[in-house]
Short mmCIF file of C-alpha atoms (C1' of nucleotides) in Angstrom, two decimals:
data_model
loop_
_atom_site.label_atom_id
_atom_site.label_comp_id
_atom_site.label_asym_id
_atom_site.label_seq_id
_atom_site.Cartn_x
_atom_site.Cartn_y
_atom_site.Cartn_z
CA MET A 166 14.10 -76.35 14.09
CA GLU A 167 10.46 -76.55 14.71
CA LYS A 168 10.14 -79.98 16.47
CA ASP A 169 7.83 -79.42 19.40
CA GLY A 170 9.81 -81.65 21.93
CA ILE A 171 7.00 -84.12 21.22
CA GLN A 172 7.97 -86.84 18.93
CA GLU A 173 7.33 -85.72 15.25
CA LYS A 174 4.78 -87.59 13.22
CA SER A 175 6.59 -89.98 10.64
CA TYR A 176 5.28 -88.27 7.46
CA MET A 177 6.93 -84.91 8.74
CA LYS A 178 10.24 -86.68 8.72
CA VAL A 179 10.12 -87.18 5.19
CA ILE A 180 9.03 -83.45 4.78
CA ASN A 181 11.60 -82.02 6.81
CA TYR A 182 14.27 -84.37 5.08
CA ILE A 183 13.19 -83.05 1.58
CA LYS A 184 13.33 -79.42 2.93
CA ASP A 185 16.78 -80.15 4.24
CA GLN A 186 18.16 -81.72 1.39
CA ILE A 187 17.02 -78.82 -0.54
CA GLN A 188 18.50 -76.35 1.68
CA ILE A 189 21.96 -77.85 1.92
CA GLY A 190 21.87 -77.66 -2.02
CA GLU A 191 21.86 -81.73 -2.22
CA LEU A 192 18.36 -81.40 -3.90
CA SER A 193 17.47 -78.87 -6.89
CA ILE A 194 14.67 -78.60 -9.26
CA GLY A 195 14.16 -81.08 -11.78
CA GLU A 196 16.22 -83.73 -9.77
CA LYS A 197 14.79 -87.11 -8.86
CA LEU A 198 14.09 -87.82 -5.10
CA PRO A 199 15.28 -91.07 -3.67
CA ALA A 200 12.93 -93.83 -4.37
CA GLU A 201 10.09 -94.45 -1.87
CA ARG A 202 11.49 -97.62 -0.70
CA GLU A 203 14.64 -96.28 -0.41
CA LEU A 204 13.35 -93.05 1.52
CA SER A 205 11.76 -95.34 3.88
CA GLU A 206 14.87 -97.31 4.80
CA ILE A 207 16.96 -93.98 5.06
CA LEU A 208 14.56 -92.35 7.48
CA GLY A 209 13.60 -95.59 9.43
CA ILE A 210 10.01 -95.48 8.79
CA SER A 211 7.34 -97.44 6.57
CA ARG A 212 6.79 -96.71 3.08
CA SER A 213 3.14 -95.87 3.86
CA SER A 214 4.42 -92.92 5.94
CA VAL A 215 6.80 -91.73 3.06
CA ARG A 216 3.78 -92.10 0.65
CA GLU A 217 1.57 -89.80 2.53
CA ALA A 218 4.47 -87.18 2.70
CA ILE A 219 5.26 -87.59 -1.11
CA ARG A 220 1.32 -87.21 -1.70
CA THR A 221 1.21 -84.33 0.34
CA LEU A 222 4.24 -82.71 -1.38
CA ASP A 223 3.02 -83.60 -4.75
CA HIS A 224 -0.30 -81.87 -4.12
CA MET A 225 1.45 -78.84 -2.74
CA GLY A 226 3.22 -78.85 -6.20
CA VAL A 227 6.85 -79.15 -4.60
CA ILE A 228 7.13 -82.45 -6.35
CA SER A 229 5.83 -84.32 -9.14
CA SER A 230 5.28 -88.12 -9.14
CA GLN A 231 5.41 -90.28 -12.12
CA GLN A 232 4.74 -93.57 -12.06
CA GLY A 233 7.52 -95.92 -13.13
CA ALA A 234 9.79 -93.16 -13.23
CA GLY A 235 10.03 -91.40 -9.98
CA ASN A 236 9.30 -88.37 -7.81
CA PHE A 237 10.87 -85.15 -9.09
CA LEU A 238 11.40 -81.82 -7.62
CA THR A 239 9.35 -79.36 -9.56
CA GLY A 240 7.95 -76.41 -7.86
CA ASN A 241 4.71 -75.74 -9.59
CA PHE A 242 2.63 -74.09 -6.96
CA GLU A 243 -0.17 -72.56 -9.27
CA ASN A 244 -2.70 -75.44 -8.56
CA ASN A 245 -1.93 -75.46 -4.84
CA LEU A 246 -2.92 -71.89 -4.56
CA VAL A 247 -5.91 -72.18 -6.70
CA GLU A 248 -6.89 -75.09 -4.59
CA CYS A 249 -6.29 -73.42 -1.31
CA LEU A 250 -8.29 -70.41 -2.37
CA SER A 251 -10.92 -72.54 -3.51
CA MET A 252 -11.10 -74.20 -0.21
CA MET A 253 -11.21 -71.02 1.81
CA PHE A 254 -13.98 -69.84 -0.45
CA MET A 255 -16.06 -73.12 0.00
CA LEU A 256 -15.57 -72.83 3.82
CA ASN A 257 -16.75 -69.34 3.72
CA LYS A 258 -13.34 -68.03 5.04
CA ILE A 259 -13.39 -65.53 2.07
CA ASP A 260 -15.96 -64.17 -0.32
CA TYR A 261 -16.14 -62.34 -3.57
CA ARG A 262 -15.59 -58.99 -2.05
CA GLN A 263 -12.24 -59.89 -0.28
CA ILE A 264 -11.16 -61.60 -3.52
CA SER A 265 -12.00 -58.71 -5.80
CA GLN A 266 -10.42 -56.29 -3.57
CA LEU A 267 -7.02 -58.23 -3.23
CA ARG A 268 -7.02 -58.78 -7.01
CA ARG A 269 -7.58 -54.75 -7.70
CA SER A 270 -5.00 -54.08 -5.17
CA LEU A 271 -2.49 -56.53 -6.90
CA GLU A 272 -3.45 -55.64 -10.64
CA THR A 273 -2.70 -52.06 -9.50
CA GLU A 274 0.68 -53.13 -8.13
CA ALA A 275 1.35 -54.99 -11.05
CA LEU A 276 0.62 -52.42 -13.39
CA MET A 277 2.86 -50.08 -11.38
CA LEU A 278 5.73 -52.30 -11.54
CA ALA A 279 5.03 -53.36 -15.15
CA ILE A 280 5.47 -49.39 -15.94
CA ASP A 281 9.07 -49.74 -14.62
CA ASN A 282 9.93 -52.86 -16.24
CA ILE A 283 7.91 -53.53 -19.25
CA THR A 284 9.88 -53.74 -22.66
CA GLU A 285 8.93 -52.43 -26.16
CA GLU A 286 8.28 -55.88 -27.23
CA GLU A 287 5.95 -56.57 -24.41
CA ILE A 288 3.99 -53.37 -25.17
CA ALA A 289 3.82 -54.58 -28.78
CA ALA A 290 2.18 -57.80 -27.57
CA LEU A 291 -0.15 -55.96 -25.45
CA LYS A 292 -1.20 -53.49 -28.31
CA LYS A 293 -1.91 -56.43 -30.43
CA ILE A 294 -4.06 -58.26 -27.74
CA ILE A 295 -6.38 -55.31 -27.33
CA SER A 296 -6.66 -54.54 -30.92
CA GLN A 297 -7.77 -58.14 -31.29
CA LEU A 298 -10.23 -57.67 -28.35
CA GLU A 299 -11.77 -54.61 -30.38
CA THR A 300 -12.26 -56.61 -33.61
CA GLU A 301 -12.84 -60.26 -32.55
CA THR A 302 -16.22 -61.45 -31.91
CA GLU A 303 -17.42 -62.52 -28.41
CA ILE A 304 -16.02 -65.98 -28.75
CA ASN A 305 -12.40 -65.34 -27.69
CA ASN A 306 -12.96 -62.41 -25.38
CA VAL A 307 -12.61 -63.99 -22.10
CA ALA A 308 -9.43 -65.76 -23.25
CA LEU A 309 -8.07 -62.38 -24.74
CA ASP A 310 -8.91 -60.62 -21.61
CA LYS A 311 -7.24 -62.93 -19.39
CA LYS A 312 -4.09 -62.98 -21.67
CA MET A 313 -3.86 -59.19 -21.54
CA HIS A 314 -3.94 -59.13 -17.79
CA TYR A 315 -1.64 -62.16 -17.50
CA ASN A 316 0.82 -60.18 -19.93
CA ILE A 317 0.69 -56.94 -17.81
CA ALA A 318 1.41 -59.15 -14.56
CA LEU A 319 4.35 -60.90 -16.16
CA ALA A 320 5.74 -57.34 -16.79
CA SER A 321 5.66 -56.79 -13.19
CA ARG A 322 8.73 -59.04 -12.78
CA ASN A 323 7.34 -60.23 -9.62
CA THR A 324 6.49 -64.10 -9.66
CA LEU A 325 4.72 -63.99 -6.35
CA ILE A 326 2.25 -61.54 -7.47
CA ILE A 327 2.11 -63.20 -10.94
CA TYR A 328 1.17 -66.45 -9.11
CA ILE A 329 -1.41 -65.10 -6.73
CA LEU A 330 -3.05 -63.08 -9.60
CA GLN A 331 -3.27 -66.24 -11.67
CA ALA A 332 -4.82 -68.14 -8.94
CA LEU A 333 -7.38 -65.50 -8.16
CA SER A 334 -8.15 -65.32 -11.89
CA GLU A 335 -8.83 -69.19 -11.93
CA VAL A 336 -11.11 -68.99 -8.71
CA LEU A 337 -13.05 -66.37 -10.13
CA ASP A 338 -13.26 -68.22 -13.25
CA LYS A 339 -14.40 -71.56 -11.24
CA PHE A 340 -17.07 -69.74 -9.26
CA ILE A 341 -18.29 -66.76 -11.59
CA GLY A 342 -17.20 -67.57 -14.98
CA ASP A 343 -20.55 -66.46 -16.53
CA LEU A 344 -20.04 -63.05 -15.08
CA ARG A 345 -16.82 -62.71 -17.08
CA LYS A 346 -18.43 -63.69 -20.14
CA GLU A 347 -21.31 -61.41 -19.63
CA ILE A 348 -19.20 -58.22 -18.95
CA LEU A 349 -17.28 -58.93 -22.22
CA SER A 350 -20.48 -59.53 -24.15
CA ARG A 351 -22.82 -56.84 -23.29
CA GLU A 352 -22.31 -53.99 -25.51
CA ASP A 353 -22.28 -51.03 -22.87
CA SER A 354 -19.97 -52.66 -20.52
CA ARG A 355 -17.59 -54.07 -23.10
CA LYS A 356 -17.16 -50.49 -24.49
CA SER A 357 -16.16 -49.04 -20.97
CA LEU A 358 -14.07 -51.96 -20.30
CA GLN A 359 -12.23 -51.27 -23.79
CA GLU A 360 -11.56 -47.71 -22.48
CA ALA A 361 -10.20 -48.72 -19.59
CA HIS A 362 -8.10 -51.18 -21.03
CA ASN A 363 -6.70 -48.64 -23.67
CA GLY A 364 -5.84 -46.44 -20.65
CA MET A 365 -3.84 -49.10 -18.93
CA ILE A 366 -2.00 -49.92 -22.11
CA GLU A 367 -1.42 -46.29 -22.88
CA SER A 368 0.06 -45.79 -19.10
CA LEU A 369 2.42 -48.30 -19.80
CA ILE A 370 3.31 -46.87 -23.03
CA ILE A 371 4.02 -43.46 -21.80
CA ARG A 372 4.92 -44.71 -18.42
CA ASP A 373 2.57 -42.75 -16.56
CA LYS A 374 1.48 -43.96 -13.21
CA LYS A 375 -1.22 -41.38 -12.62
CA LEU A 376 -2.99 -42.62 -15.64
CA ALA A 377 -2.53 -46.24 -14.79
CA TYR A 378 -4.01 -45.53 -11.55
CA GLU A 379 -7.15 -43.72 -13.04
CA SER A 380 -7.67 -46.58 -15.63
CA ILE A 381 -7.32 -49.40 -13.23
CA ASN A 382 -9.73 -47.76 -10.88
CA LYS A 383 -12.12 -47.38 -13.87
CA HIS A 384 -11.70 -51.02 -14.73
CA PHE A 385 -12.49 -52.35 -11.44
CA GLY A 386 -15.29 -49.86 -11.04
CA ILE A 387 -17.00 -51.73 -13.88
CA ILE A 388 -16.20 -55.17 -12.36
CA ASP A 389 -17.09 -54.14 -8.82
CA GLN A 390 -20.60 -52.80 -10.18
CA LYS A 391 -21.30 -55.95 -12.11
CA LEU A 392 -20.31 -58.07 -9.35
CA LYS A 393 -22.72 -56.19 -6.86
CA ASP A 394 -25.53 -56.84 -9.42
CA TYR A 395 -24.46 -60.54 -9.68
CA ASN A 396 -24.52 -61.01 -5.94
CA GLY A 397 -27.89 -59.25 -5.84
CA LYS A 398 -29.26 -61.69 -8.13
CA MET A 399 -27.71 -64.72 -6.51
CA THR A 400 -29.05 -64.01 -2.92
CA MET B 125 -16.18 -81.57 -13.05
CA GLU B 126 -12.34 -81.73 -13.53
CA LYS B 127 -11.73 -85.43 -14.33
CA ASP B 128 -9.65 -85.68 -17.18
CA GLY B 129 -11.38 -88.47 -18.96
CA ILE B 130 -8.31 -90.58 -17.85
CA GLN B 131 -9.14 -92.33 -14.46
CA GLU B 132 -8.59 -90.26 -11.51
CA LYS B 133 -6.13 -91.15 -8.82
CA SER B 134 -7.72 -92.96 -5.80
CA TYR B 135 -6.81 -90.25 -3.43
CA MET B 136 -8.48 -87.67 -5.38
CA LYS B 137 -11.85 -89.60 -5.11
CA VAL B 138 -11.53 -88.75 -1.33
CA ILE B 139 -10.58 -85.15 -1.95
CA ASN B 140 -13.57 -84.73 -4.35
CA TYR B 141 -15.93 -86.53 -2.05
CA ILE B 142 -14.91 -84.25 0.62
CA LYS B 143 -15.40 -81.00 -1.62
CA ASP B 144 -18.66 -82.38 -2.60
CA GLN B 145 -19.82 -82.86 0.70
CA ILE B 146 -19.03 -79.42 1.62
CA GLN B 147 -20.59 -77.85 -1.47
CA ILE B 148 -23.81 -79.76 -0.79
CA GLY B 149 -23.92 -78.60 2.72
CA GLU B 150 -23.67 -82.20 4.06
CA LEU B 151 -20.39 -81.39 5.80
CA SER B 152 -19.60 -77.90 7.71
CA ILE B 153 -16.68 -76.49 9.56
CA GLY B 154 -16.18 -78.20 12.96
CA GLU B 155 -17.95 -81.45 11.90
CA LYS B 156 -16.35 -84.94 11.92
CA LEU B 157 -15.64 -86.82 8.77
CA PRO B 158 -16.59 -90.37 8.20
CA ALA B 159 -13.90 -92.44 9.80
CA GLU B 160 -11.01 -93.63 7.68
CA ARG B 161 -12.14 -97.25 7.49
CA GLU B 162 -15.91 -96.11 6.55
CA LEU B 163 -14.47 -93.76 4.04
CA SER B 164 -12.60 -96.63 2.13
CA GLU B 165 -15.74 -98.54 2.09
CA ILE B 166 -17.86 -95.72 0.84
CA LEU B 167 -15.53 -95.10 -2.06
CA GLY B 168 -14.33 -98.64 -2.78
CA ILE B 169 -10.56 -97.99 -2.15
CA SER B 170 -8.05 -98.80 0.39
CA ARG B 171 -7.51 -96.95 3.76
CA SER B 172 -3.95 -96.29 2.58
CA SER B 173 -5.26 -94.14 -0.41
CA VAL B 174 -7.96 -92.45 2.01
CA ARG B 175 -5.16 -91.77 4.23
CA GLU B 176 -3.00 -89.97 1.55
CA ALA B 177 -5.96 -87.80 1.05
CA ILE B 178 -6.56 -87.06 4.52
CA ARG B 179 -3.00 -86.31 5.10
CA THR B 180 -3.02 -83.96 2.27
CA LEU B 181 -5.98 -82.23 3.39
CA ASP B 182 -4.62 -82.19 6.98
CA HIS B 183 -1.31 -80.39 5.65
CA MET B 184 -3.22 -78.16 3.58
CA GLY B 185 -5.21 -77.06 6.70
CA VAL B 186 -8.89 -78.13 5.51
CA ILE B 187 -9.15 -80.78 8.01
CA SER B 188 -7.34 -81.37 11.35
CA SER B 189 -6.63 -85.07 12.57
CA GLN B 190 -6.85 -86.25 16.19
CA GLN B 191 -5.71 -89.49 16.94
CA GLY B 192 -8.26 -91.66 18.62
CA ALA B 193 -11.20 -88.87 17.97
CA GLY B 194 -11.43 -88.63 14.14
CA ASN B 195 -10.87 -86.22 11.37
CA PHE B 196 -12.58 -82.72 11.54
CA LEU B 197 -13.31 -80.31 9.22
CA THR B 198 -11.46 -77.21 10.15
CA GLY B 199 -10.17 -74.63 7.57
CA ASN B 200 -7.00 -73.17 9.34
CA PHE B 201 -4.99 -72.02 6.21
CA GLU B 202 -2.24 -70.13 7.85
CA ASN B 203 0.30 -72.77 8.02
CA ASN B 204 -0.50 -73.84 4.65
CA LEU B 205 0.48 -70.29 3.13
CA VAL B 206 3.48 -70.11 5.12
CA GLU B 207 4.57 -73.46 4.00
CA CYS B 208 3.72 -72.77 0.59
CA LEU B 209 5.78 -69.46 0.66
CA SER B 210 8.53 -71.17 2.22
CA MET B 211 8.99 -73.70 -0.54
CA MET B 212 8.68 -71.05 -3.06
CA PHE B 213 11.47 -69.23 -1.41
CA MET B 214 13.73 -72.34 -1.03
CA LEU B 215 13.13 -73.20 -4.46
CA ASN B 216 14.09 -69.83 -5.64
CA LYS B 217 10.74 -69.17 -7.32
CA ILE B 218 10.61 -65.98 -5.21
CA ASP B 219 13.07 -63.72 -3.48
CA TYR B 220 13.27 -61.00 -0.65
CA ARG B 221 12.43 -58.28 -3.12
CA GLN B 222 9.09 -59.91 -4.43
CA ILE B 223 7.92 -60.95 -0.89
CA SER B 224 8.70 -57.28 0.18
CA GLN B 225 6.76 -55.57 -2.75
CA LEU B 226 3.95 -57.77 -2.12
CA ARG B 227 3.99 -57.15 1.57
CA ARG B 228 4.31 -53.17 0.80
CA SER B 229 1.48 -53.49 -1.58
CA LEU B 230 -0.94 -55.39 0.72
CA GLU B 231 0.04 -53.25 3.83
CA THR B 232 -1.07 -50.11 1.89
CA GLU B 233 -4.31 -51.76 0.83
CA ALA B 234 -4.93 -52.99 4.41
CA LEU B 235 -4.36 -49.47 5.68
CA MET B 236 -6.64 -47.98 3.24
CA LEU B 237 -9.21 -50.42 4.00
CA ALA B 238 -8.71 -49.94 7.58
CA ILE B 239 -9.30 -46.24 7.28
CA ASP B 240 -12.70 -47.08 6.09
CA ASN B 241 -13.61 -49.76 8.60
CA ILE B 242 -11.78 -49.33 11.77
CA THR B 243 -13.39 -48.67 14.89
CA GLU B 244 -12.70 -46.48 17.88
CA GLU B 245 -11.72 -49.13 20.08
CA GLU B 246 -9.46 -50.43 17.78
CA ILE B 247 -7.77 -47.17 17.29
CA ALA B 248 -7.44 -46.94 20.86
CA ALA B 249 -5.77 -50.25 20.94
CA LEU B 250 -3.37 -49.23 18.34
CA LYS B 251 -2.54 -46.00 20.26
CA LYS B 252 -1.80 -48.38 23.20
CA ILE B 253 0.63 -50.40 21.39
CA ILE B 254 2.57 -47.54 19.77
CA SER B 255 3.03 -45.87 23.07
CA GLN B 256 4.40 -49.14 24.37
CA LEU B 257 6.71 -49.36 21.39
CA GLU B 258 8.09 -45.93 22.53
CA THR B 259 8.70 -46.87 26.10
CA GLU B 260 9.54 -50.38 26.15
CA THR B 261 12.99 -51.54 25.96
CA GLU B 262 14.00 -53.58 22.91
CA ILE B 263 13.05 -56.98 24.20
CA ASN B 264 9.24 -56.75 23.21
CA ASN B 265 9.52 -54.46 20.18
CA VAL B 266 9.52 -57.12 17.57
CA ALA B 267 6.36 -58.61 19.18
CA LEU B 268 4.78 -55.19 19.50
CA ASP B 269 5.58 -54.15 16.03
CA LYS B 270 4.18 -57.32 14.64
CA LYS B 271 0.96 -56.87 16.91
CA MET B 272 0.59 -53.31 15.54
CA HIS B 273 0.66 -54.34 11.79
CA TYR B 274 -1.63 -57.27 12.33
CA ASN B 275 -4.24 -55.17 14.25
CA ILE B 276 -4.19 -52.69 11.06
CA ALA B 277 -4.60 -55.68 8.92
CA LEU B 278 -7.55 -56.97 11.10
CA ALA B 279 -9.30 -53.65 10.55
CA SER B 280 -9.30 -54.12 6.96
CA ARG B 281 -11.97 -56.64 7.24
CA ASN B 282 -10.40 -58.60 4.50
CA THR B 283 -9.60 -62.23 5.74
CA LEU B 284 -7.70 -62.90 2.68
CA ILE B 285 -5.32 -60.14 2.93
CA ILE B 286 -5.00 -60.86 6.68
CA TYR B 287 -3.96 -64.34 5.85
CA ILE B 288 -1.38 -63.53 3.33
CA LEU B 289 0.04 -60.56 5.43
CA GLN B 290 0.45 -62.93 8.22
CA ALA B 291 2.04 -65.62 6.04
CA LEU B 292 4.44 -63.16 4.67
CA SER B 293 5.44 -61.91 8.06
CA GLU B 294 6.19 -65.47 9.21
CA VAL B 295 8.18 -66.40 6.24
CA LEU B 296 10.26 -63.11 6.66
CA ASP B 297 10.81 -63.90 10.26
CA LYS B 298 11.69 -67.37 9.19
CA PHE B 299 14.44 -66.36 6.83
CA ILE B 300 15.28 -62.80 8.20
CA GLY B 301 14.32 -62.72 11.81
CA ASP B 302 17.55 -60.75 12.70
CA LEU B 303 16.78 -58.20 10.41
CA ARG B 304 13.69 -57.12 11.81
CA LYS B 305 15.22 -57.18 15.37
CA GLU B 306 18.07 -55.02 14.21
CA ILE B 307 16.00 -52.34 12.59
CA LEU B 308 13.93 -52.16 15.96
CA SER B 309 17.10 -51.95 17.97
CA ARG B 310 19.15 -49.44 16.39
CA GLU B 311 18.43 -46.05 17.31
CA ASP B 312 18.35 -44.26 14.11
CA SER B 313 15.95 -46.59 12.39
CA ARG B 314 14.11 -46.95 15.51
CA LYS B 315 13.47 -43.28 15.40
CA SER B 316 12.37 -42.88 11.82
CA LEU B 317 10.19 -46.22 12.10
CA GLN B 318 8.53 -44.65 15.14
CA GLU B 319 7.41 -41.72 13.00
CA ALA B 320 6.38 -43.84 10.20
CA HIS B 321 4.16 -45.62 12.64
CA ASN B 322 2.77 -42.64 14.17
CA GLY B 323 1.81 -41.41 10.77
CA MET B 324 0.07 -44.49 10.06
CA ILE B 325 -2.04 -44.46 13.17
CA GLU B 326 -2.72 -40.84 12.96
CA SER B 327 -3.90 -41.37 9.30
CA LEU B 328 -6.31 -43.89 10.83
CA ILE B 329 -7.45 -41.38 13.54
CA ILE B 330 -8.20 -38.45 10.95
CA ARG B 331 -9.23 -41.07 8.12
CA ASP B 332 -6.68 -39.44 5.83
CA LYS B 333 -5.68 -41.56 3.06
CA LYS B 334 -3.13 -39.40 1.65
CA LEU B 335 -1.36 -39.28 5.02
CA ALA B 336 -1.66 -43.13 5.01
CA TYR B 337 0.04 -43.38 1.83
CA GLU B 338 3.05 -41.16 2.82
CA SER B 339 3.46 -42.94 6.26
CA ILE B 340 3.52 -46.35 4.77
CA ASN B 341 5.84 -45.20 2.11
CA LYS B 342 8.31 -43.89 4.48
CA HIS B 343 7.77 -47.15 6.43
CA PHE B 344 8.75 -49.36 3.71
CA GLY B 345 11.42 -47.01 2.57
CA ILE B 346 13.31 -47.75 5.93
CA ILE B 347 12.54 -51.49 5.58
CA ASP B 348 13.64 -51.66 1.90
CA GLN B 349 16.76 -49.76 2.61
CA LYS B 350 17.79 -52.02 5.48
CA LEU B 351 16.87 -55.18 3.18
CA LYS B 352 19.37 -53.97 0.68
CA ASP B 353 21.96 -53.56 3.14
CA TYR B 354 21.22 -57.15 4.43
CA ASN B 355 21.33 -58.62 1.10
CA GLY B 356 24.67 -56.95 0.25
CA LYS B 357 26.01 -58.29 3.30
CA MET B 358 24.85 -61.88 2.56
CA THR B 359 26.03 -62.05 -0.99
"C1'" DA C 268 -24.89 -89.93 40.70
"C1'" DT C 269 -19.91 -90.45 40.83
"C1'" DT C 270 -16.19 -92.71 39.83
"C1'" DG C 271 -13.13 -95.97 37.79
"C1'" DA C 272 -12.25 -99.70 34.89
"C1'" DT C 273 -13.31 -101.86 30.43
"C1'" DA C 274 -14.63 -102.03 25.74
"C1'" DA C 275 -15.20 -100.02 21.38
"C1'" DG C 276 -13.77 -96.74 18.00
"C1'" DT C 277 -10.47 -94.22 15.58
"C1'" DG C 278 -6.35 -92.38 13.71
"C1'" DG C 279 -0.95 -93.66 13.27
"C1'" DT C 280 2.21 -96.99 11.57
"C1'" DC C 281 4.19 -101.03 9.79
"C1'" DT C 282 4.55 -105.20 6.72
"C1'" DG C 283 4.33 -107.32 2.39
"C1'" DA C 284 2.05 -108.04 -1.53
"C1'" DC C 285 0.70 -107.47 -6.26
"C1'" DC C 286 -0.32 -104.11 -10.54
"C1'" DA C 287 1.04 -100.68 -13.88
"C1'" DA C 288 4.19 -97.75 -16.04
"C1'" DT C 289 9.00 -96.67 -17.14
"C1'" DT C 290 13.47 -97.24 -17.52
"C1'" DT C 291 17.50 -100.00 -18.26
"C1'" DA C 292 19.62 -103.98 -19.80
"C1'" DT C 293 19.70 -107.70 -22.81
"C1'" DC C 294 19.08 -110.24 -27.16
"C1'" DT C 295 18.46 -110.80 -31.77
"C1'" DG C 296 18.50 -110.14 -36.48
"C1'" DA C 297 20.31 -107.43 -40.46
"C1'" DT D 62 28.12 -102.63 -35.47
"C1'" DC D 63 23.86 -101.10 -34.57
"C1'" DA D 64 18.89 -100.60 -34.46
"C1'" DG D 65 14.82 -102.63 -32.83
"C1'" DA D 66 12.68 -105.91 -30.33
"C1'" DT D 67 12.40 -108.08 -25.89
"C1'" DA D 68 13.00 -109.17 -21.39
"C1'" DA D 69 14.21 -107.74 -16.42
"C1'" DA D 70 14.72 -104.42 -13.07
"C1'" DT D 71 12.96 -100.17 -11.15
"C1'" DT D 72 9.52 -97.49 -9.20
"C1'" DG D 73 5.14 -95.14 -8.29
"C1'" DG D 74 -0.18 -96.85 -7.39
"C1'" DT D 75 -3.21 -99.61 -4.84
"C1'" DC D 76 -4.60 -103.04 -1.71
"C1'" DA D 77 -5.28 -105.99 2.64
"C1'" DG D 78 -4.57 -106.94 7.09
"C1'" DA D 79 -2.43 -106.29 11.34
"C1'" DC D 80 -1.00 -103.83 15.76
"C1'" DC D 81 -0.24 -99.84 18.41
"C1'" DA D 82 -1.71 -95.16 20.79
"C1'" DC D 83 -5.15 -92.35 21.96
"C1'" DT D 84 -10.06 -91.15 22.61
"C1'" DT D 85 -14.81 -91.91 23.78
"C1'" DA D 86 -18.43 -94.48 25.17
"C1'" DT D 87 -20.11 -98.13 28.35
"C1'" DC D 88 -21.07 -100.13 32.39
"C1'" DA D 89 -20.34 -102.00 37.03
"C1'" DA D 90 -19.16 -100.92 41.53
"C1'" DT D 91 -19.33 -97.95 45.38
#
DNA sequence: ATTGATAAGTGGTCTGACCAATTTATCTGA
DNA sequence: TCAGATAAATTGGTCAGACCACTTATCAAT
């Protein structure tokens, strides 16, 4: 399909083979791939080349290698997305501002979709989380905050958005973990964030997209402000 | 940092080494990595293991291998994102609906950001494109349509959003390329799409976010409808 | 100085070996 | 007969060394 006329690299044979097997339904999630030695024979290439492909797919999250057992088709892309974003960040392809903009946009979308899809049980769970956020001491704040946002994302019923939001969250943790903690600790920002959170949950309860929009704007207004201060301190 | 106490796999040594070199500023985009044989010596592992890592980074877009010349730090993540999305799609982790939702959300965000950032020159270029879209026969429609959306994305000044939109576009092409062509060919849908496009450009000219929002809603209303029909035909 | 042949360097691939973890088959004792 | 221990086979993880293909550097001849 995408062979360039020129000969394709050996390891690409493996990747394309796996893709083909998936598309013709010969290989499904959870199933075991042919052994590496077997693959090398099937495709007429060396095991080294097979391994380069397997490693790549493994690192991408398509498969999962288990020594002694085999290579299994899995499809866990979370790590890959995080890795990818991290690399982009490290290579200065993207910065905080861009990550934050994307996050804001997707959180908004997720909240809107959640309004359409969330169940009463999920709302109850969210209520519990924000009530904990109010009473709990600062130790678990970060975890609870993440949980809240994640649960909203889940209610969007859009796996892709969930994936990306999760990855963005992890990357932010990785590079500015302290900031998150600080926002949730300082009395003033904590208070306003709590109001924003309450608004978001309330918007889910009464299914009000206007309130949702306002609340999320308030929420990220706080974050963006802190981020700006933070960047100022750094540079 | 993220070593699990357990011994890390050999190839991870390479990846972590590269990452470290990047972060301490020892390695920058465009520069050549140590030769594979050299890396294997530095890290005390075999060249095979080094290669597994190099291949992985290559496929991820972090580096670019050139036979005879060396491995170079590049940072072109477009292909990786496309590959990743394709795999998610093939493994049924995501579907058209989710891709489309994300795209709509990001196109909206991009348009909003573009209103704040676009230059007169860029607006002129966009005007030219939609005028071509009106006069041109169907041959180049798809290319022009893509160009228009891409140019708007560029004006958002958010590389991350640009990356993702580009990837989404490619994946959609890959799996439903015909649909795009059909929408741009049929007289009725073409007409309404043209109106939507005009609205989007107009919103950029007069910097009107309300009009932007309405236009993009109109735009994706058309797409979503066609997508629904298309899925109906398929299933 | 330019050109062209040669050598050195470097990624691409292959072979074959051994280790380590897991799975499967086999055997043994109750 | 069956459960548990043991041995064998399977399979991924790593290594060493070889050769090919392509690029770059070197150097000699003009």
